[in-house]
């Protein structure tokens, strides 16, 4: 089936943007609405349900994409991050969290084969997970929440902007921990930035009418090592006991243009778990790190894109 996942940047909440939309290099589309019903508990209908009604239509789900820097800029925008060109280097684009998640998106599915277009407006991204592993693309999975859903009986008729930039792959990855390059020890990495958003209904609607942050957001990093690494394991246990913190930097570079880098800096990281794995086999190691708010940078994560011009 030929389908295309499209994202539009809204000018304001309540105003869907379908005239011009960016096409994502998506591998799936999980934004189909799910329906909950409420059933009557009144007596008098024997062993059968007496009555019921649709009480909730939840527009939420995951959008996984094979990442490019341009798509990452768009997704982080929807997750409440704002970008600005560096004052000294206009080709350096810096992205940091804004004070609130307020950047509304319209998310659509253009079904080319069946000549249909479905879309959700007033969407925000609750979390983004960036992952890569051996022999794999860098993927970004955006978990989204929306407040409405529309189905059109004809296909998309607006302007579609094709994905720009080179897809990021594992071979362009660099991971530095406390100033030391540890990339040759790592076979997979997952980075999760979670806004912890939740949809809120009203008495007179099946759809969400507000999207709010339910609790404080979190940033986590998980790494799988390609073998058991004794020095790392011992140091991790020591860092856990002493509550030590250090900086982690991850970079994803384009292979054809290695100067075009997507860099994430986590200035205040603390190990929360270091665990032996595959004890019956070759032996391995996994570790989990929490990246906390840094008082100097005023953020748990700072994103920089080198040699980049914003698409927004």
PDB file of C-alpha atoms in Angstrom:
ATOM      1  CA  UNK A   1       0.000   0.000   0.000  1.00  0.00           C
ATOM      2  CA  UNK A   2       1.285   3.468  -0.900  1.00  0.00           C
ATOM      3  CA  UNK A   3       0.812   5.814   2.055  1.00  0.00           C
ATOM      4  CA  UNK A   4       2.609   8.992   3.072  1.00  0.00           C
ATOM      5  CA  UNK A   5       2.906  10.440   6.567  1.00  0.00           C
ATOM      6  CA  UNK A   6       2.678  14.237   6.588  1.00  0.00           C
ATOM      7  CA  UNK A   7       3.250  16.859   9.289  1.00  0.00           C
ATOM      8  CA  UNK A   8       2.157  20.498   9.156  1.00  0.00           C
ATOM      9  CA  UNK A   9       3.302  23.286  11.474  1.00  0.00           C
ATOM     10  CA  UNK A  10       0.236  25.109  12.815  1.00  0.00           C
ATOM     11  CA  UNK A  11       0.148  28.878  13.244  1.00  0.00           C
ATOM     12  CA  UNK A  12      -1.951  28.466  16.397  1.00  0.00           C
ATOM     13  CA  UNK A  13      -3.925  25.944  18.399  1.00  0.00           C
ATOM     14  CA  UNK A  14      -7.239  25.114  16.743  1.00  0.00           C
ATOM     15  CA  UNK A  15      -6.066  25.873  13.201  1.00  0.00           C
ATOM     16  CA  UNK A  16      -5.104  22.779  11.228  1.00  0.00           C
ATOM     17  CA  UNK A  17      -2.231  23.177   8.757  1.00  0.00           C
ATOM     18  CA  UNK A  18      -2.921  21.042   5.691  1.00  0.00           C
ATOM     19  CA  UNK A  19      -2.036  23.460   2.901  1.00  0.00           C
ATOM     20  CA  UNK A  20       1.718  22.818   3.231  1.00  0.00           C
ATOM     21  CA  UNK A  21       3.022  19.700   4.983  1.00  0.00           C
ATOM     22  CA  UNK A  22       6.366  17.938   5.388  1.00  0.00           C
ATOM     23  CA  UNK A  23       6.561  14.288   4.351  1.00  0.00           C
ATOM     24  CA  UNK A  24       8.322  12.097   6.909  1.00  0.00           C
ATOM     25  CA  UNK A  25      10.451   9.040   6.176  1.00  0.00           C
ATOM     26  CA  UNK A  26       8.143   7.038   8.421  1.00  0.00           C
ATOM     27  CA  UNK A  27       8.216   3.294   8.896  1.00  0.00           C
ATOM     28  CA  UNK A  28       4.728   3.126  10.442  1.00  0.00           C
ATOM     29  CA  UNK A  29       1.740   5.276  11.415  1.00  0.00           C
ATOM     30  CA  UNK A  30       0.192   4.847  14.854  1.00  0.00           C
ATOM     31  CA  UNK A  31      -2.092   7.893  15.073  1.00  0.00           C
ATOM     32  CA  UNK A  32      -5.356   6.097  14.316  1.00  0.00           C
ATOM     33  CA  UNK A  33      -7.961   6.996  16.977  1.00  0.00           C
ATOM     34  CA  UNK A  34      -8.863   4.421  19.611  1.00  0.00           C
ATOM     35  CA  UNK A  35     -12.390   4.286  20.990  1.00  0.00           C
ATOM     36  CA  UNK A  36     -13.572   3.584  24.549  1.00  0.00           C
ATOM     37  CA  UNK A  37     -17.174   2.945  25.500  1.00  0.00           C
ATOM     38  CA  UNK A  38     -19.134   3.270  28.724  1.00  0.00           C
ATOM     39  CA  UNK A  39     -21.762   0.626  29.436  1.00  0.00           C
ATOM     40  CA  UNK A  40     -24.941   1.089  31.431  1.00  0.00           C
ATOM     41  CA  UNK A  41     -25.079  -0.710  34.773  1.00  0.00           C
ATOM     42  CA  UNK A  42     -28.873  -0.435  35.103  1.00  0.00           C
ATOM     43  CA  UNK A  43     -30.738  -3.595  36.034  1.00  0.00           C
ATOM     44  CA  UNK A  44     -33.520  -5.181  34.000  1.00  0.00           C
ATOM     45  CA  UNK A  45     -31.811  -6.521  30.861  1.00  0.00           C
ATOM     46  CA  UNK A  46     -31.102 -10.033  32.077  1.00  0.00           C
ATOM     47  CA  UNK A  47     -27.647 -11.296  31.248  1.00  0.00           C
ATOM     48  CA  UNK A  48     -27.048  -8.746  28.461  1.00  0.00           C
ATOM     49  CA  UNK A  49     -25.600  -5.276  28.413  1.00  0.00           C
ATOM     50  CA  UNK A  50     -28.475  -2.804  28.502  1.00  0.00           C
ATOM     51  CA  UNK A  51     -26.999   0.236  26.767  1.00  0.00           C
ATOM     52  CA  UNK A  52     -23.776   2.118  26.117  1.00  0.00           C
ATOM     53  CA  UNK A  53     -22.162   5.066  24.383  1.00  0.00           C
ATOM     54  CA  UNK A  54     -18.801   6.107  22.969  1.00  0.00           C
ATOM     55  CA  UNK A  55     -17.163   7.992  25.834  1.00  0.00           C
ATOM     56  CA  UNK A  56     -13.644   8.591  24.543  1.00  0.00           C
ATOM     57  CA  UNK A  57     -11.895   8.873  21.195  1.00  0.00           C
ATOM     58  CA  UNK A  58      -8.181   9.052  21.934  1.00  0.00           C
ATOM     59  CA  UNK A  59      -6.017  10.470  19.148  1.00  0.00           C
ATOM     60  CA  UNK A  60      -2.558   9.349  20.173  1.00  0.00           C
ATOM     61  CA  UNK A  61       0.167   7.019  18.982  1.00  0.00           C
ATOM     62  CA  UNK A  62       3.719   6.637  17.734  1.00  0.00           C
ATOM     63  CA  UNK A  63       5.387   7.957  14.582  1.00  0.00           C
ATOM     64  CA  UNK A  64       8.698   6.149  13.927  1.00  0.00           C
ATOM     65  CA  UNK A  65      10.976   7.662  11.270  1.00  0.00           C
ATOM     66  CA  UNK A  66      14.370   6.964   9.770  1.00  0.00           C
ATOM     67  CA  UNK A  67      15.967  10.154  10.990  1.00  0.00           C
ATOM     68  CA  UNK A  68      17.452  13.036   9.088  1.00  0.00           C
ATOM     69  CA  UNK A  69      18.542  16.235  10.760  1.00  0.00           C
ATOM     70  CA  UNK A  70      15.661  18.119   9.167  1.00  0.00           C
ATOM     71  CA  UNK A  71      13.090  15.665  10.483  1.00  0.00           C
ATOM     72  CA  UNK A  72      14.659  15.800  13.942  1.00  0.00           C
ATOM     73  CA  UNK A  73      14.335  19.587  13.950  1.00  0.00           C
ATOM     74  CA  UNK A  74      10.639  19.251  13.090  1.00  0.00           C
ATOM     75  CA  UNK A  75       9.984  16.592  15.744  1.00  0.00           C
ATOM     76  CA  UNK A  76      11.814  18.460  18.485  1.00  0.00           C
ATOM     77  CA  UNK A  77       9.808  21.558  17.583  1.00  0.00           C
ATOM     78  CA  UNK A  78       6.619  19.603  18.234  1.00  0.00           C
ATOM     79  CA  UNK A  79       8.092  18.416  21.542  1.00  0.00           C
ATOM     80  CA  UNK A  80       8.441  21.983  22.800  1.00  0.00           C
ATOM     81  CA  UNK A  81      11.975  22.821  21.692  1.00  0.00           C
ATOM     82  CA  UNK A  82      12.891  26.069  19.968  1.00  0.00           C
ATOM     83  CA  UNK A  83      15.884  26.763  17.723  1.00  0.00           C
ATOM     84  CA  UNK A  84      18.066  29.775  17.063  1.00  0.00           C
ATOM     85  CA  UNK A  85      21.150  30.448  14.975  1.00  0.00           C
ATOM     86  CA  UNK A  86      24.346  30.958  16.961  1.00  0.00           C
ATOM     87  CA  UNK A  87      25.276  34.641  17.245  1.00  0.00           C
ATOM     88  CA  UNK A  88      28.847  33.982  16.102  1.00  0.00           C
ATOM     89  CA  UNK A  89      28.265  31.154  13.603  1.00  0.00           C
ATOM     90  CA  UNK A  90      25.023  31.433  11.592  1.00  0.00           C
ATOM     91  CA  UNK A  91      25.496  27.866  10.291  1.00  0.00           C
ATOM     92  CA  UNK A  92      25.286  26.502  13.848  1.00  0.00           C
ATOM     93  CA  UNK A  93      21.669  25.850  14.854  1.00  0.00           C
ATOM     94  CA  UNK A  94      21.047  25.505  18.611  1.00  0.00           C
ATOM     95  CA  UNK A  95      17.908  23.831  19.972  1.00  0.00           C
ATOM     96  CA  UNK A  96      16.842  23.968  23.634  1.00  0.00           C
ATOM     97  CA  UNK A  97      13.566  23.345  25.499  1.00  0.00           C
ATOM     98  CA  UNK A  98      11.124  26.230  25.727  1.00  0.00           C
ATOM     99  CA  UNK A  99       9.299  26.995  28.972  1.00  0.00           C
ATOM    100  CA  UNK A 100       6.239  25.008  27.831  1.00  0.00           C
ATOM    101  CA  UNK A 101       5.123  22.595  25.116  1.00  0.00           C
ATOM    102  CA  UNK A 102       3.258  24.989  22.830  1.00  0.00           C
ATOM    103  CA  UNK A 103       4.265  24.145  19.257  1.00  0.00           C
ATOM    104  CA  UNK A 104       1.175  22.620  17.655  1.00  0.00           C
ATOM    105  CA  UNK A 105       1.316  20.203  14.722  1.00  0.00           C
ATOM    106  CA  UNK A 106      -1.126  18.657  12.271  1.00  0.00           C
ATOM    107  CA  UNK A 107      -0.342  15.003  11.525  1.00  0.00           C
ATOM    108  CA  UNK A 108      -1.816  13.313   8.466  1.00  0.00           C
ATOM    109  CA  UNK A 109      -1.868  10.076   6.494  1.00  0.00           C
ATOM    110  CA  UNK A 110      -2.254  10.351   2.721  1.00  0.00           C
ATOM    111  CA  UNK A 111      -3.574   7.027   1.413  1.00  0.00           C
ATOM    112  CA  UNK A 112      -2.561   7.256  -2.235  1.00  0.00           C
ATOM    113  CA  UNK A 113      -3.945   3.862  -3.269  1.00  0.00           C
ATOM    114  CA  UNK A 114      -7.429   4.548  -1.903  1.00  0.00           C
ATOM    115  CA  UNK A 115      -7.509   8.306  -2.543  1.00  0.00           C
ATOM    116  CA  UNK A 116      -8.118   9.265   1.107  1.00  0.00           C
ATOM    117  CA  UNK A 117      -6.557  11.726   3.536  1.00  0.00           C
ATOM    118  CA  UNK A 118      -6.888  11.525   7.324  1.00  0.00           C
ATOM    119  CA  UNK A 119      -5.393  13.979   9.780  1.00  0.00           C
ATOM    120  CA  UNK A 120      -5.248  14.988  13.425  1.00  0.00           C
ATOM    121  CA  UNK A 121      -4.884  18.610  14.453  1.00  0.00           C
ATOM    122  CA  UNK A 122      -3.617  20.213  17.661  1.00  0.00           C
ATOM    123  CA  UNK A 123      -0.944  17.557  18.196  1.00  0.00           C
ATOM    124  CA  UNK A 124       1.959  17.742  20.625  1.00  0.00           C
ATOM    125  CA  UNK A 125       4.826  15.299  21.053  1.00  0.00           C
ATOM    126  CA  UNK A 126       4.907  13.729  24.487  1.00  0.00           C
ATOM    127  CA  UNK A 127       8.227  11.917  24.042  1.00  0.00           C
ATOM    128  CA  UNK A 128      10.998  11.328  21.517  1.00  0.00           C
ATOM    129  CA  UNK A 129      13.187   8.245  21.498  1.00  0.00           C
ATOM    130  CA  UNK A 130      16.332   8.300  19.345  1.00  0.00           C
ATOM    131  CA  UNK A 131      17.951   4.917  18.787  1.00  0.00           C
ATOM    132  CA  UNK A 132      20.559   3.159  16.744  1.00  0.00           C
ATOM    133  CA  UNK A 133      22.392  -0.132  16.833  1.00  0.00           C
ATOM    134  CA  UNK A 134      24.862  -2.157  14.807  1.00  0.00           C
ATOM    135  CA  UNK A 135      23.973  -2.225  11.081  1.00  0.00           C
ATOM    136  CA  UNK A 136      20.964   0.071  11.509  1.00  0.00           C
ATOM    137  CA  UNK A 137      19.610   3.478  10.651  1.00  0.00           C
ATOM    138  CA  UNK A 138      19.242   6.093  13.344  1.00  0.00           C
ATOM    139  CA  UNK A 139      15.537   6.113  14.164  1.00  0.00           C
ATOM    140  CA  UNK A 140      13.397   8.632  15.997  1.00  0.00           C
ATOM    141  CA  UNK A 141      10.047   7.619  17.471  1.00  0.00           C
ATOM    142  CA  UNK A 142       7.695  10.446  18.419  1.00  0.00           C
ATOM    143  CA  UNK A 143       4.844   9.591  20.789  1.00  0.00           C
ATOM    144  CA  UNK A 144       2.088  12.077  19.961  1.00  0.00           C
ATOM    145  CA  UNK A 145      -1.199  13.282  21.419  1.00  0.00           C
ATOM    146  CA  UNK A 146      -3.833  15.105  19.364  1.00  0.00           C
ATOM    147  CA  UNK A 147      -7.248  16.676  19.987  1.00  0.00           C
ATOM    148  CA  UNK A 148      -9.243  15.953  16.835  1.00  0.00           C
ATOM    149  CA  UNK A 149      -9.430  13.562  13.881  1.00  0.00           C
ATOM    150  CA  UNK A 150     -10.797  14.127  10.373  1.00  0.00           C
ATOM    151  CA  UNK A 151     -11.220  11.759   7.418  1.00  0.00           C
ATOM    152  CA  UNK A 152     -11.488  13.159   3.880  1.00  0.00           C
ATOM    153  CA  UNK A 153     -12.802  10.995   1.037  1.00  0.00           C
ATOM    154  CA  UNK A 154     -10.227  12.412  -1.391  1.00  0.00           C
ATOM    155  CA  UNK A 155      -6.445  12.316  -1.212  1.00  0.00           C
ATOM    156  CA  UNK A 156      -4.143  15.088  -0.051  1.00  0.00           C
ATOM    157  CA  UNK A 157      -4.336  18.125  -2.348  1.00  0.00           C
ATOM    158  CA  UNK A 158      -1.927  20.527  -0.644  1.00  0.00           C
ATOM    159  CA  UNK A 159       1.790  21.144  -1.107  1.00  0.00           C
ATOM    160  CA  UNK A 160       3.975  18.293   0.069  1.00  0.00           C
ATOM    161  CA  UNK A 161       7.603  18.967   1.008  1.00  0.00           C
ATOM    162  CA  UNK A 162       9.755  15.857   0.528  1.00  0.00           C
ATOM    163  CA  UNK A 163      12.250  14.761   3.223  1.00  0.00           C
ATOM    164  CA  UNK A 164      15.483  16.736   3.064  1.00  0.00           C
ATOM    165  CA  UNK A 165      18.967  15.758   4.146  1.00  0.00           C
ATOM    166  CA  UNK A 166      20.814  12.470   4.214  1.00  0.00           C
ATOM    167  CA  UNK A 167      19.473   9.671   6.445  1.00  0.00           C
ATOM    168  CA  UNK A 168      21.582   9.189   9.557  1.00  0.00           C
ATOM    169  CA  UNK A 169      23.039   5.713  10.082  1.00  0.00           C
ATOM    170  CA  UNK A 170      24.913   3.952  12.868  1.00  0.00           C
ATOM    171  CA  UNK A 171      28.298   4.393  11.168  1.00  0.00           C
ATOM    172  CA  UNK A 172      28.180   8.157  11.746  1.00  0.00           C
ATOM    173  CA  UNK A 173      27.793   7.825  15.525  1.00  0.00           C
ATOM    174  CA  UNK A 174      30.176   9.147  18.178  1.00  0.00           C
ATOM    175  CA  UNK A 175      29.592   8.756  21.939  1.00  0.00           C
ATOM    176  CA  UNK A 176      31.723  10.557  24.512  1.00  0.00           C
ATOM    177  CA  UNK A 177      31.461  10.008  28.247  1.00  0.00           C
ATOM    178  CA  UNK A 178      33.270  12.397  30.626  1.00  0.00           C
ATOM    179  CA  UNK A 179      35.452  13.503  27.715  1.00  0.00           C
ATOM    180  CA  UNK A 180      36.414   9.972  26.602  1.00  0.00           C
ATOM    181  CA  UNK A 181      35.273   8.479  23.299  1.00  0.00           C
ATOM    182  CA  UNK A 182      33.601   5.122  24.103  1.00  0.00           C
ATOM    183  CA  UNK A 183      31.963   4.523  20.717  1.00  0.00           C
ATOM    184  CA  UNK A 184      33.986   1.374  19.942  1.00  0.00           C
ATOM    185  CA  UNK A 185      32.546  -0.274  23.085  1.00  0.00           C
ATOM    186  CA  UNK A 186      28.862   0.368  22.273  1.00  0.00           C
ATOM    187  CA  UNK A 187      26.598  -1.746  20.068  1.00  0.00           C
ATOM    188  CA  UNK A 188      23.349   0.153  20.696  1.00  0.00           C
ATOM    189  CA  UNK A 189      22.088   3.354  22.298  1.00  0.00           C
ATOM    190  CA  UNK A 190      18.634   4.668  23.159  1.00  0.00           C
ATOM    191  CA  UNK A 191      17.964   8.279  24.164  1.00  0.00           C
ATOM    192  CA  UNK A 192      14.503   9.126  25.507  1.00  0.00           C
ATOM    193  CA  UNK A 193      13.263  12.658  26.143  1.00  0.00           C
ATOM    194  CA  UNK A 194       9.883  12.445  27.861  1.00  0.00           C
ATOM    195  CA  UNK A 195       7.616  15.478  28.368  1.00  0.00           C
ATOM    196  CA  UNK A 196       5.099  13.279  30.204  1.00  0.00           C
ATOM    197  CA  UNK A 197       2.087  14.857  28.522  1.00  0.00           C
ATOM    198  CA  UNK A 198      -1.466  13.620  28.972  1.00  0.00           C
ATOM    199  CA  UNK A 199      -4.749  14.414  27.278  1.00  0.00           C
ATOM    200  CA  UNK A 200      -7.668  15.867  29.223  1.00  0.00           C
ATOM    201  CA  UNK A 201     -11.326  15.502  28.255  1.00  0.00           C
ATOM    202  CA  UNK A 202     -14.326  17.703  29.013  1.00  0.00           C
ATOM    203  CA  UNK A 203     -17.873  16.681  29.873  1.00  0.00           C
ATOM    204  CA  UNK A 204     -19.218  17.574  26.437  1.00  0.00           C
ATOM    205  CA  UNK A 205     -16.669  15.885  24.153  1.00  0.00           C
ATOM    206  CA  UNK A 206     -15.272  12.463  23.355  1.00  0.00           C
ATOM    207  CA  UNK A 207     -11.976  14.044  22.285  1.00  0.00           C
ATOM    208  CA  UNK A 208      -9.240  15.569  24.383  1.00  0.00           C
ATOM    209  CA  UNK A 209      -9.793  19.292  24.929  1.00  0.00           C
ATOM    210  CA  UNK A 210      -6.479  20.020  26.634  1.00  0.00           C
ATOM    211  CA  UNK A 211      -2.991  18.524  26.696  1.00  0.00           C
ATOM    212  CA  UNK A 212      -1.061  19.113  29.884  1.00  0.00           C
ATOM    213  CA  UNK A 213       2.200  17.972  31.451  1.00  0.00           C
ATOM    214  CA  UNK A 214       1.238  15.482  34.148  1.00  0.00           C
ATOM    215  CA  UNK A 215       4.588  15.455  35.942  1.00  0.00           C
ATOM    216  CA  UNK A 216       8.124  16.696  35.468  1.00  0.00           C
ATOM    217  CA  UNK A 217       9.818  15.561  32.290  1.00  0.00           C
ATOM    218  CA  UNK A 218      12.784  13.217  32.219  1.00  0.00           C
ATOM    219  CA  UNK A 219      15.740  12.404  29.994  1.00  0.00           C
ATOM    220  CA  UNK A 220      17.291   8.942  29.937  1.00  0.00           C
ATOM    221  CA  UNK A 221      20.129   7.241  28.073  1.00  0.00           C
ATOM    222  CA  UNK A 222      20.540   3.473  27.754  1.00  0.00           C
ATOM    223  CA  UNK A 223      23.667   1.855  26.294  1.00  0.00           C
ATOM    224  CA  UNK A 224      24.441  -1.766  25.478  1.00  0.00           C
ATOM    225  CA  UNK A 225      28.129  -2.672  25.398  1.00  0.00           C
ATOM    226  CA  UNK A 226      29.555  -5.208  22.932  1.00  0.00           C
ATOM    227  CA  UNK A 227      31.284  -7.115  25.757  1.00  0.00           C
ATOM    228  CA  UNK A 228      31.567  -7.028  29.515  1.00  0.00           C
ATOM    229  CA  UNK A 229      33.759  -4.034  30.318  1.00  0.00           C
ATOM    230  CA  UNK A 230      35.271  -4.402  33.792  1.00  0.00           C
ATOM    231  CA  UNK A 231      36.632  -0.829  34.190  1.00  0.00           C
ATOM    232  CA  UNK A 232      33.274   0.677  33.176  1.00  0.00           C
ATOM    233  CA  UNK A 233      31.351  -1.645  35.490  1.00  0.00           C
ATOM    234  CA  UNK A 234      33.541  -0.868  38.494  1.00  0.00           C
ATOM    235  CA  UNK A 235      33.455   2.862  37.798  1.00  0.00           C
ATOM    236  CA  UNK A 236      29.673   2.803  37.369  1.00  0.00           C
ATOM    237  CA  UNK A 237      29.185   1.143  40.758  1.00  0.00           C
ATOM    238  CA  UNK A 238      31.465   3.736  42.330  1.00  0.00           C
ATOM    239  CA  UNK A 239      29.597   6.582  40.612  1.00  0.00           C
ATOM    240  CA  UNK A 240      26.247   5.221  41.814  1.00  0.00           C
ATOM    241  CA  UNK A 241      27.463   5.135  45.426  1.00  0.00           C
ATOM    242  CA  UNK A 242      29.048   8.610  45.277  1.00  0.00           C
ATOM    243  CA  UNK A 243      26.221  10.186  43.210  1.00  0.00           C
ATOM    244  CA  UNK A 244      28.847  11.396  40.735  1.00  0.00           C
ATOM    245  CA  UNK A 245      27.835  13.314  37.618  1.00  0.00           C
ATOM    246  CA  UNK A 246      29.518  13.839  34.265  1.00  0.00           C
ATOM    247  CA  UNK A 247      28.833  14.956  30.704  1.00  0.00           C
ATOM    248  CA  UNK A 248      27.745  12.703  27.854  1.00  0.00           C
ATOM    249  CA  UNK A 249      27.875  13.850  24.228  1.00  0.00           C
ATOM    250  CA  UNK A 250      26.326  11.937  21.326  1.00  0.00           C
ATOM    251  CA  UNK A 251      26.867  12.867  17.701  1.00  0.00           C
ATOM    252  CA  UNK A 252      25.168  11.563  14.573  1.00  0.00           C
ATOM    253  CA  UNK A 253      26.893  12.696  11.389  1.00  0.00           C
ATOM    254  CA  UNK A 254      25.944  12.336   7.751  1.00  0.00           C
ATOM    255  CA  UNK A 255      28.241   9.823   6.036  1.00  0.00           C
ATOM    256  CA  UNK A 256      28.639  11.764   2.788  1.00  0.00           C
ATOM    257  CA  UNK A 257      29.062  15.066   4.636  1.00  0.00           C
ATOM    258  CA  UNK A 258      30.615  14.233   8.042  1.00  0.00           C
ATOM    259  CA  UNK A 259      30.746  17.926   8.981  1.00  0.00           C
ATOM    260  CA  UNK A 260      26.927  17.914   9.055  1.00  0.00           C
ATOM    261  CA  UNK A 261      26.405  16.766  12.634  1.00  0.00           C
ATOM    262  CA  UNK A 262      23.435  16.377  14.969  1.00  0.00           C
ATOM    263  CA  UNK A 263      24.966  16.744  18.439  1.00  0.00           C
ATOM    264  CA  UNK A 264      23.259  16.226  21.786  1.00  0.00           C
ATOM    265  CA  UNK A 265      25.052  17.332  24.960  1.00  0.00           C
ATOM    266  CA  UNK A 266      23.847  16.104  28.352  1.00  0.00           C
ATOM    267  CA  UNK A 267      25.881  18.101  30.892  1.00  0.00           C
ATOM    268  CA  UNK A 268      24.589  16.564  34.131  1.00  0.00           C
ATOM    269  CA  UNK A 269      24.385  12.770  33.872  1.00  0.00           C
ATOM    270  CA  UNK A 270      24.238  10.219  36.678  1.00  0.00           C
ATOM    271  CA  UNK A 271      24.363   6.425  36.385  1.00  0.00           C
ATOM    272  CA  UNK A 272      21.196   4.767  37.654  1.00  0.00           C
ATOM    273  CA  UNK A 273      21.919   1.164  36.628  1.00  0.00           C
ATOM    274  CA  UNK A 274      24.887  -0.926  35.477  1.00  0.00           C
ATOM    275  CA  UNK A 275      24.140  -4.583  34.916  1.00  0.00           C
ATOM    276  CA  UNK A 276      25.953  -7.676  33.686  1.00  0.00           C
ATOM    277  CA  UNK A 277      24.188  -9.497  30.850  1.00  0.00           C
ATOM    278  CA  UNK A 278      24.444 -12.795  28.953  1.00  0.00           C
ATOM    279  CA  UNK A 279      26.097 -14.596  31.864  1.00  0.00           C
ATOM    280  CA  UNK A 280      25.593 -17.976  30.190  1.00  0.00           C
ATOM    281  CA  UNK A 281      27.207 -16.756  26.986  1.00  0.00           C
ATOM    282  CA  UNK A 282      29.902 -14.300  26.007  1.00  0.00           C
ATOM    283  CA  UNK A 283      29.014 -11.811  28.733  1.00  0.00           C
ATOM    284  CA  UNK A 284      27.914  -8.227  28.277  1.00  0.00           C
ATOM    285  CA  UNK A 285      27.035  -4.998  30.019  1.00  0.00           C
ATOM    286  CA  UNK A 286      24.147  -2.537  29.916  1.00  0.00           C
ATOM    287  CA  UNK A 287      23.951   0.793  31.683  1.00  0.00           C
ATOM    288  CA  UNK A 288      21.267   3.370  32.194  1.00  0.00           C
ATOM    289  CA  UNK A 289      21.877   7.044  32.834  1.00  0.00           C
ATOM    290  CA  UNK A 290      19.558   9.863  33.854  1.00  0.00           C
ATOM    291  CA  UNK A 291      20.322  13.298  32.431  1.00  0.00           C
ATOM    292  CA  UNK A 292      19.228  15.987  34.861  1.00  0.00           C
ATOM    293  CA  UNK A 293      18.635  19.725  34.549  1.00  0.00           C
ATOM    294  CA  UNK A 294      21.908  21.647  34.491  1.00  0.00           C
ATOM    295  CA  UNK A 295      22.002  25.017  36.233  1.00  0.00           C
ATOM    296  CA  UNK A 296      24.619  26.462  33.887  1.00  0.00           C
ATOM    297  CA  UNK A 297      22.989  25.441  30.595  1.00  0.00           C
ATOM    298  CA  UNK A 298      19.443  25.761  32.019  1.00  0.00           C
ATOM    299  CA  UNK A 299      18.452  22.485  30.353  1.00  0.00           C
ATOM    300  CA  UNK A 300      19.073  18.733  30.654  1.00  0.00           C
ATOM    301  CA  UNK A 301      19.984  18.545  26.954  1.00  0.00           C
ATOM    302  CA  UNK A 302      21.448  20.984  24.464  1.00  0.00           C
ATOM    303  CA  UNK A 303      21.135  20.174  20.770  1.00  0.00           C
ATOM    304  CA  UNK A 304      23.439  21.597  18.121  1.00  0.00           C
ATOM    305  CA  UNK A 305      23.322  21.088  14.369  1.00  0.00           C
ATOM    306  CA  UNK A 306      26.542  21.991  12.594  1.00  0.00           C
ATOM    307  CA  UNK A 307      26.561  23.339   9.030  1.00  0.00           C
ATOM    308  CA  UNK A 308      22.762  23.607   9.041  1.00  0.00           C
ATOM    309  CA  UNK A 309      20.009  25.905   7.796  1.00  0.00           C
ATOM    310  CA  UNK A 310      16.665  25.638   9.584  1.00  0.00           C
ATOM    311  CA  UNK A 311      13.607  24.424   7.656  1.00  0.00           C
ATOM    312  CA  UNK A 312      11.177  26.163  10.016  1.00  0.00           C
TER     313      UNK A 312
END
